[in-house]
Amino acid sequence: MRLQVIDHPLVHHKLTALRRRETPSPVFRQLVEELMTLLAYEATRDIDVEPLEIETPVAKTTGTALSTPLPIVVPILRAGLGMLSGMERILPTAEVGFLGMKRDETTFEAVTYANRLPDDLSNRQCFVLDPMLATGHTLIASIDYLLERGAKDVTAICLLGAPEGIKALEDHVGDRANVTVVLAAVDEKLNEKGYIVPGLGDAGDRLYGVVD
Ligand code: URA
């Protein structure tokens, strides 16, 4: 597994605003979108492309186009949905599939409650969007799901990661698959409730309000 922490002053600046308790939902959503465009730019560095013959108004030349099959972007509902618009800005032609996962608040295990993805992902590059890599259970379940369906490689894009979750993911994935995790920051730890410290609180609630 490859881990990439994006060290950029604009990422630090936006993340600081995102973390603040008093940042209201509309601003929080806007910041997530902006952060995502910055992370997506780095996360797509190894995206598959092929040469394309084109004509400019002046001459013929060889350019570059995304290869087919096109990459697939998979936001993990609910909080990953907040990252989708930022990703679409960078990669508007990608297909989008959805995985709904929530964690059981006592065991912290990931429970799948929705799935709208092709069964066959052979040769597809997959980008999973999930803002918080906490225990790692949700990402482990999503990455396994995509690899079992033949994904060529998986890049998970997260805003924050806890060392515990990163280690769990690393131990699970090892070298058996082509998996990259792109993060804006690695925080200190998880608390006893499974929240990232200092973190930003519950990303889904901060994006969309509290739903029980
Ligand atoms: N999910 C969140 O939304 N926040 C955390 O801190 C951990 C998991």
PDB file of C-alpha atoms and ligand atoms in Angstrom:
ATOM      1  CA  MET A   1       0.000   0.000   0.000  1.00  0.00           C
ATOM      2  CA  ARG A   2       1.229   3.476  -0.840  1.00  0.00           C
ATOM      3  CA  LEU A   3       0.491   6.421   1.474  1.00  0.00           C
ATOM      4  CA  GLN A   4       0.635   9.985   0.190  1.00  0.00           C
ATOM      5  CA  VAL A   5       0.106  12.940   2.544  1.00  0.00           C
ATOM      6  CA  ILE A   6      -0.357  16.145   0.559  1.00  0.00           C
ATOM      7  CA  ASP A   7       1.910  18.779   2.046  1.00  0.00           C
ATOM      8  CA  HIS A   8       0.693  22.056   0.552  1.00  0.00           C
ATOM      9  CA  PRO A   9       0.069  25.391   2.333  1.00  0.00           C
ATOM     10  CA  LEU A  10      -3.405  25.754   0.790  1.00  0.00           C
ATOM     11  CA  VAL A  11      -4.356  22.281   2.022  1.00  0.00           C
ATOM     12  CA  HIS A  12      -3.175  23.184   5.565  1.00  0.00           C
ATOM     13  CA  HIS A  13      -5.048  26.487   5.448  1.00  0.00           C
ATOM     14  CA  LYS A  14      -8.352  24.998   4.271  1.00  0.00           C
ATOM     15  CA  LEU A  15      -8.075  22.049   6.654  1.00  0.00           C
ATOM     16  CA  THR A  16      -7.621  24.412   9.603  1.00  0.00           C
ATOM     17  CA  ALA A  17     -10.812  26.259   8.681  1.00  0.00           C
ATOM     18  CA  LEU A  18     -12.605  22.928   8.252  1.00  0.00           C
ATOM     19  CA  ARG A  19     -11.583  21.715  11.698  1.00  0.00           C
ATOM     20  CA  ARG A  20     -12.914  24.776  13.552  1.00  0.00           C
ATOM     21  CA  ARG A  21     -15.965  24.037  15.667  1.00  0.00           C
ATOM     22  CA  GLU A  22     -17.659  27.285  14.612  1.00  0.00           C
ATOM     23  CA  THR A  23     -17.390  26.670  10.832  1.00  0.00           C
ATOM     24  CA  PRO A  24     -21.019  26.403   9.625  1.00  0.00           C
ATOM     25  CA  SER A  25     -22.274  23.648   7.300  1.00  0.00           C
ATOM     26  CA  PRO A  26     -22.378  25.703   4.067  1.00  0.00           C
ATOM     27  CA  VAL A  27     -18.772  26.851   4.556  1.00  0.00           C
ATOM     28  CA  PHE A  28     -17.753  23.331   5.610  1.00  0.00           C
ATOM     29  CA  ARG A  29     -19.224  21.903   2.384  1.00  0.00           C
ATOM     30  CA  GLN A  30     -17.469  24.539   0.288  1.00  0.00           C
ATOM     31  CA  LEU A  31     -14.131  23.806   1.993  1.00  0.00           C
ATOM     32  CA  VAL A  32     -14.503  20.052   1.458  1.00  0.00           C
ATOM     33  CA  GLU A  33     -15.112  20.700  -2.242  1.00  0.00           C
ATOM     34  CA  GLU A  34     -12.060  22.962  -2.503  1.00  0.00           C
ATOM     35  CA  LEU A  35      -9.837  20.542  -0.583  1.00  0.00           C
ATOM     36  CA  MET A  36     -11.008  17.710  -2.801  1.00  0.00           C
ATOM     37  CA  THR A  37      -9.914  19.475  -5.980  1.00  0.00           C
ATOM     38  CA  LEU A  38      -6.430  19.874  -4.498  1.00  0.00           C
ATOM     39  CA  LEU A  39      -6.258  16.240  -3.348  1.00  0.00           C
ATOM     40  CA  ALA A  40      -7.782  14.954  -6.597  1.00  0.00           C
ATOM     41  CA  TYR A  41      -5.092  16.695  -8.627  1.00  0.00           C
ATOM     42  CA  GLU A  42      -2.409  14.698  -6.799  1.00  0.00           C
ATOM     43  CA  ALA A  43      -4.451  11.496  -6.537  1.00  0.00           C
ATOM     44  CA  THR A  44      -4.904  11.303 -10.317  1.00  0.00           C
ATOM     45  CA  ARG A  45      -1.202  11.575 -11.132  1.00  0.00           C
ATOM     46  CA  ASP A  46      -1.054   7.898 -12.236  1.00  0.00           C
ATOM     47  CA  ILE A  47      -4.344   7.865 -14.086  1.00  0.00           C
ATOM     48  CA  ASP A  48      -4.250   5.800 -17.309  1.00  0.00           C
ATOM     49  CA  VAL A  49      -3.993   7.834 -20.504  1.00  0.00           C
ATOM     50  CA  GLU A  50      -3.346   7.093 -24.159  1.00  0.00           C
ATOM     51  CA  PRO A  51      -2.138   9.122 -27.146  1.00  0.00           C
ATOM     52  CA  LEU A  52      -4.788  10.872 -29.247  1.00  0.00           C
ATOM     53  CA  GLU A  53      -4.289  12.283 -32.745  1.00  0.00           C
ATOM     54  CA  ILE A  54      -5.949  15.692 -33.071  1.00  0.00           C
ATOM     55  CA  GLU A  55      -5.916  18.706 -35.354  1.00  0.00           C
ATOM     56  CA  THR A  56      -5.435  22.193 -33.964  1.00  0.00           C
ATOM     57  CA  PRO A  57      -6.434  25.151 -36.196  1.00  0.00           C
ATOM     58  CA  VAL A  58      -2.776  25.146 -37.271  1.00  0.00           C
ATOM     59  CA  ALA A  59      -1.514  21.559 -37.527  1.00  0.00           C
ATOM     60  CA  LYS A  60      -1.950  17.903 -36.684  1.00  0.00           C
ATOM     61  CA  THR A  61      -0.495  16.821 -33.369  1.00  0.00           C
ATOM     62  CA  THR A  62      -0.613  14.008 -30.853  1.00  0.00           C
ATOM     63  CA  GLY A  63      -2.281  14.788 -27.551  1.00  0.00           C
ATOM     64  CA  THR A  64      -3.421  12.755 -24.559  1.00  0.00           C
ATOM     65  CA  ALA A  65      -6.798  11.313 -23.606  1.00  0.00           C
ATOM     66  CA  LEU A  66      -8.045   9.290 -20.665  1.00  0.00           C
ATOM     67  CA  SER A  67      -7.943   5.572 -21.441  1.00  0.00           C
ATOM     68  CA  THR A  68     -11.051   3.432 -21.530  1.00  0.00           C
ATOM     69  CA  PRO A  69     -12.623   1.937 -19.556  1.00  0.00           C
ATOM     70  CA  LEU A  70     -12.939   5.273 -17.794  1.00  0.00           C
ATOM     71  CA  PRO A  71     -12.098   5.461 -14.093  1.00  0.00           C
ATOM     72  CA  ILE A  72     -14.894   5.030 -11.608  1.00  0.00           C
ATOM     73  CA  VAL A  73     -15.361   7.292  -8.594  1.00  0.00           C
ATOM     74  CA  VAL A  74     -16.985   5.726  -5.529  1.00  0.00           C
ATOM     75  CA  PRO A  75     -18.106   8.077  -2.766  1.00  0.00           C
ATOM     76  CA  ILE A  76     -18.892   6.225   0.445  1.00  0.00           C
ATOM     77  CA  LEU A  77     -22.298   7.420   1.643  1.00  0.00           C
ATOM     78  CA  ARG A  78     -22.997   9.557   3.475  1.00  0.00           C
ATOM     79  CA  ALA A  79     -19.952  11.751   4.139  1.00  0.00           C
ATOM     80  CA  GLY A  80     -18.081  10.783   0.934  1.00  0.00           C
ATOM     81  CA  LEU A  81     -20.855  12.450  -1.045  1.00  0.00           C
ATOM     82  CA  GLY A  82     -19.534  15.825   0.122  1.00  0.00           C
ATOM     83  CA  MET A  83     -16.279  15.089  -1.712  1.00  0.00           C
ATOM     84  CA  LEU A  84     -17.874  14.150  -5.039  1.00  0.00           C
ATOM     85  CA  SER A  85     -18.331  17.624  -6.548  1.00  0.00           C
ATOM     86  CA  GLY A  86     -14.632  18.465  -6.008  1.00  0.00           C
ATOM     87  CA  MET A  87     -13.639  15.217  -7.697  1.00  0.00           C
ATOM     88  CA  GLU A  88     -16.047  15.808 -10.600  1.00  0.00           C
ATOM     89  CA  ARG A  89     -14.451  19.176 -11.260  1.00  0.00           C
ATOM     90  CA  ILE A  90     -11.128  17.474 -11.927  1.00  0.00           C
ATOM     91  CA  LEU A  91     -12.491  14.311 -13.536  1.00  0.00           C
ATOM     92  CA  PRO A  92     -15.865  15.175 -15.089  1.00  0.00           C
ATOM     93  CA  THR A  93     -15.995  12.182 -17.440  1.00  0.00           C
ATOM     94  CA  ALA A  94     -15.456   9.529 -14.771  1.00  0.00           C
ATOM     95  CA  GLU A  95     -18.343   7.235 -13.952  1.00  0.00           C
ATOM     96  CA  VAL A  96     -19.738   7.367 -10.436  1.00  0.00           C
ATOM     97  CA  GLY A  97     -20.836   4.379  -8.349  1.00  0.00           C
ATOM     98  CA  PHE A  98     -22.093   4.438  -4.777  1.00  0.00           C
ATOM     99  CA  LEU A  99     -21.444   2.386  -1.674  1.00  0.00           C
ATOM    100  CA  GLY A 100     -23.458   3.096   1.442  1.00  0.00           C
ATOM    101  CA  MET A 101     -21.630   2.115   4.608  1.00  0.00           C
ATOM    102  CA  LYS A 102     -22.045   3.086   8.206  1.00  0.00           C
ATOM    103  CA  ARG A 103     -20.239   1.955  11.245  1.00  0.00           C
ATOM    104  CA  ASP A 104     -21.835   0.036  14.052  1.00  0.00           C
ATOM    105  CA  GLU A 105     -21.264   2.450  16.940  1.00  0.00           C
ATOM    106  CA  THR A 106     -20.467  -0.341  19.430  1.00  0.00           C
ATOM    107  CA  THR A 107     -18.206  -2.634  17.385  1.00  0.00           C
ATOM    108  CA  PHE A 108     -17.054   0.085  14.913  1.00  0.00           C
ATOM    109  CA  GLU A 109     -17.445  -2.575  12.166  1.00  0.00           C
ATOM    110  CA  ALA A 110     -18.575  -1.363   8.717  1.00  0.00           C
ATOM    111  CA  VAL A 111     -22.118  -2.327   7.684  1.00  0.00           C
ATOM    112  CA  THR A 112     -23.079  -2.040   3.968  1.00  0.00           C
ATOM    113  CA  TYR A 113     -26.599  -0.643   3.473  1.00  0.00           C
ATOM    114  CA  ALA A 114     -26.496   0.437  -0.206  1.00  0.00           C
ATOM    115  CA  ASN A 115     -24.618  -0.577  -3.331  1.00  0.00           C
ATOM    116  CA  ARG A 116     -24.872   0.884  -6.817  1.00  0.00           C
ATOM    117  CA  LEU A 117     -21.761  -0.340  -8.605  1.00  0.00           C
ATOM    118  CA  PRO A 118     -21.099  -2.475 -11.690  1.00  0.00           C
ATOM    119  CA  ASP A 119     -20.463  -6.154 -10.847  1.00  0.00           C
ATOM    120  CA  ASP A 120     -17.504  -6.248 -13.201  1.00  0.00           C
ATOM    121  CA  LEU A 121     -14.751  -3.743 -12.487  1.00  0.00           C
ATOM    122  CA  SER A 122     -12.069  -5.525 -14.556  1.00  0.00           C
ATOM    123  CA  ASN A 123      -9.399  -3.125 -15.713  1.00  0.00           C
ATOM    124  CA  ARG A 124     -11.056  -0.186 -13.939  1.00  0.00           C
ATOM    125  CA  GLN A 125      -9.152   2.359 -11.901  1.00  0.00           C
ATOM    126  CA  CYS A 126     -11.253   3.153  -8.823  1.00  0.00           C
ATOM    127  CA  PHE A 127     -11.198   6.261  -6.648  1.00  0.00           C
ATOM    128  CA  VAL A 128     -12.866   5.833  -3.270  1.00  0.00           C
ATOM    129  CA  LEU A 129     -13.946   9.003  -1.457  1.00  0.00           C
ATOM    130  CA  ASP A 130     -14.261   8.863   2.328  1.00  0.00           C
ATOM    131  CA  PRO A 131     -13.296  11.895   4.418  1.00  0.00           C
ATOM    132  CA  MET A 132     -12.305  10.127   7.640  1.00  0.00           C
ATOM    133  CA  LEU A 133      -9.919   7.157   7.791  1.00  0.00           C
ATOM    134  CA  ALA A 134     -10.608   6.355  11.466  1.00  0.00           C
ATOM    135  CA  THR A 135     -10.537   2.631  12.393  1.00  0.00           C
ATOM    136  CA  GLY A 136     -10.064   1.734   8.722  1.00  0.00           C
ATOM    137  CA  HIS A 137     -12.984  -0.747   8.756  1.00  0.00           C
ATOM    138  CA  THR A 138     -15.050   1.107   6.146  1.00  0.00           C
ATOM    139  CA  LEU A 139     -12.146   1.550   3.759  1.00  0.00           C
ATOM    140  CA  ILE A 140     -11.006  -2.056   4.200  1.00  0.00           C
ATOM    141  CA  ALA A 141     -14.531  -3.292   3.361  1.00  0.00           C
ATOM    142  CA  SER A 142     -14.864  -0.924   0.361  1.00  0.00           C
ATOM    143  CA  ILE A 143     -11.421  -1.692  -1.053  1.00  0.00           C
ATOM    144  CA  ASP A 144     -11.996  -5.459  -0.680  1.00  0.00           C
ATOM    145  CA  TYR A 145     -15.336  -5.076  -2.442  1.00  0.00           C
ATOM    146  CA  LEU A 146     -13.746  -3.278  -5.424  1.00  0.00           C
ATOM    147  CA  LEU A 147     -10.752  -5.630  -5.682  1.00  0.00           C
ATOM    148  CA  GLU A 148     -13.017  -8.716  -5.529  1.00  0.00           C
ATOM    149  CA  ARG A 149     -14.841  -7.343  -8.581  1.00  0.00           C
ATOM    150  CA  GLY A 150     -11.581  -7.044 -10.499  1.00  0.00           C
ATOM    151  CA  ALA A 151     -10.548  -3.392  -9.992  1.00  0.00           C
ATOM    152  CA  LYS A 152      -7.134  -2.782 -11.512  1.00  0.00           C
ATOM    153  CA  ASP A 153      -6.129  -0.406  -8.742  1.00  0.00           C
ATOM    154  CA  VAL A 154      -7.798   1.566  -5.956  1.00  0.00           C
ATOM    155  CA  THR A 155      -6.941   5.052  -4.745  1.00  0.00           C
ATOM    156  CA  ALA A 156      -8.672   6.092  -1.530  1.00  0.00           C
ATOM    157  CA  ILE A 157      -8.893   9.852  -1.004  1.00  0.00           C
ATOM    158  CA  CYS A 158      -9.466  10.969   2.588  1.00  0.00           C
ATOM    159  CA  LEU A 159      -9.219  14.278   4.395  1.00  0.00           C
ATOM    160  CA  LEU A 160      -7.913  12.966   7.717  1.00  0.00           C
ATOM    161  CA  GLY A 161      -6.377   9.697   8.825  1.00  0.00           C
ATOM    162  CA  ALA A 162      -5.680   8.236  12.272  1.00  0.00           C
ATOM    163  CA  PRO A 163      -2.454   6.231  12.696  1.00  0.00           C
ATOM    164  CA  GLU A 164      -4.531   3.252  13.974  1.00  0.00           C
ATOM    165  CA  GLY A 165      -6.657   3.140  10.818  1.00  0.00           C
ATOM    166  CA  ILE A 166      -3.707   3.605   8.478  1.00  0.00           C
ATOM    167  CA  LYS A 167      -1.902   0.693  10.174  1.00  0.00           C
ATOM    168  CA  ALA A 168      -5.023  -1.520  10.014  1.00  0.00           C
ATOM    169  CA  LEU A 169      -5.336  -0.791   6.291  1.00  0.00           C
ATOM    170  CA  GLU A 170      -1.633  -1.364   5.675  1.00  0.00           C
ATOM    171  CA  ASP A 171      -1.729  -4.695   7.575  1.00  0.00           C
ATOM    172  CA  HIS A 172      -4.819  -5.771   5.632  1.00  0.00           C
ATOM    173  CA  VAL A 173      -3.733  -4.742   2.133  1.00  0.00           C
ATOM    174  CA  GLY A 174       0.030  -5.310   2.350  1.00  0.00           C
ATOM    175  CA  ASP A 175       1.551  -5.835  -1.086  1.00  0.00           C
ATOM    176  CA  ARG A 176      -1.249  -8.008  -2.475  1.00  0.00           C
ATOM    177  CA  ALA A 177      -2.917  -5.209  -4.428  1.00  0.00           C
ATOM    178  CA  ASN A 178      -2.283  -1.860  -5.987  1.00  0.00           C
ATOM    179  CA  VAL A 179      -3.787   0.437  -3.336  1.00  0.00           C
ATOM    180  CA  THR A 180      -2.903   4.079  -2.656  1.00  0.00           C
ATOM    181  CA  VAL A 181      -4.227   6.270   0.143  1.00  0.00           C
ATOM    182  CA  VAL A 182      -4.097  10.035  -0.369  1.00  0.00           C
ATOM    183  CA  LEU A 183      -4.646  12.187   2.715  1.00  0.00           C
ATOM    184  CA  ALA A 184      -4.609  15.866   3.634  1.00  0.00           C
ATOM    185  CA  ALA A 185      -3.224  15.083   7.125  1.00  0.00           C
ATOM    186  CA  VAL A 186      -2.452  12.293   9.592  1.00  0.00           C
ATOM    187  CA  ASP A 187      -3.797  13.186  13.047  1.00  0.00           C
ATOM    188  CA  GLU A 188      -2.710  12.095  16.505  1.00  0.00           C
ATOM    189  CA  LYS A 189      -4.980   9.201  17.482  1.00  0.00           C
ATOM    190  CA  LEU A 190      -8.488   7.778  17.826  1.00  0.00           C
ATOM    191  CA  ASN A 191     -10.424   8.419  21.017  1.00  0.00           C
ATOM    192  CA  GLU A 192     -12.488   5.776  22.873  1.00  0.00           C
ATOM    193  CA  LYS A 193     -15.534   6.638  20.735  1.00  0.00           C
ATOM    194  CA  GLY A 194     -13.607   6.035  17.517  1.00  0.00           C
ATOM    195  CA  TYR A 195     -13.302   9.729  16.640  1.00  0.00           C
ATOM    196  CA  ILE A 196     -10.118  11.155  15.162  1.00  0.00           C
ATOM    197  CA  VAL A 197      -8.229  13.510  17.532  1.00  0.00           C
ATOM    198  CA  PRO A 198      -8.003  16.454  17.014  1.00  0.00           C
ATOM    199  CA  GLY A 199     -10.030  15.684  13.866  1.00  0.00           C
ATOM    200  CA  LEU A 200     -13.060  17.707  12.849  1.00  0.00           C
ATOM    201  CA  GLY A 201     -15.914  15.836  14.546  1.00  0.00           C
ATOM    202  CA  ASP A 202     -18.484  13.802  12.627  1.00  0.00           C
ATOM    203  CA  ALA A 203     -17.913  14.652   8.967  1.00  0.00           C
ATOM    204  CA  GLY A 204     -21.399  13.512   7.874  1.00  0.00           C
ATOM    205  CA  ASP A 205     -23.120  15.579  10.563  1.00  0.00           C
ATOM    206  CA  ARG A 206     -21.020  18.640   9.785  1.00  0.00           C
ATOM    207  CA  LEU A 207     -21.832  18.324   6.076  1.00  0.00           C
ATOM    208  CA  TYR A 208     -25.484  17.426   6.290  1.00  0.00           C
ATOM    209  CA  GLY A 209     -26.684  17.866   9.884  1.00  0.00           C
ATOM    210  CA  VAL A 210     -27.508  15.221  12.477  1.00  0.00           C
ATOM    211  CA  VAL A 211     -29.773  12.374  11.309  1.00  0.00           C
ATOM    212  CA  ASP A 212     -30.657   9.510  13.664  1.00  0.00           C
TER     213      ASP A 212
HETATM  214  N1  URA B   1     -15.997   9.485  11.286  1.00  0.00           N
HETATM  215  C1  URA B   1     -16.127  10.831  11.436  1.00  0.00           C
HETATM  216  O1  URA B   1     -16.995  11.449  10.816  1.00  0.00           O
HETATM  217  N2  URA B   1     -15.312  11.469  12.287  1.00  0.00           N
HETATM  218  C2  URA B   1     -14.338  10.826  12.991  1.00  0.00           C
HETATM  219  O2  URA B   1     -13.613  11.469  13.739  1.00  0.00           O
HETATM  220  C3  URA B   1     -14.223   9.427  12.817  1.00  0.00           C
HETATM  221  C4  URA B   1     -15.057   8.775  11.959  1.00  0.00           C
END
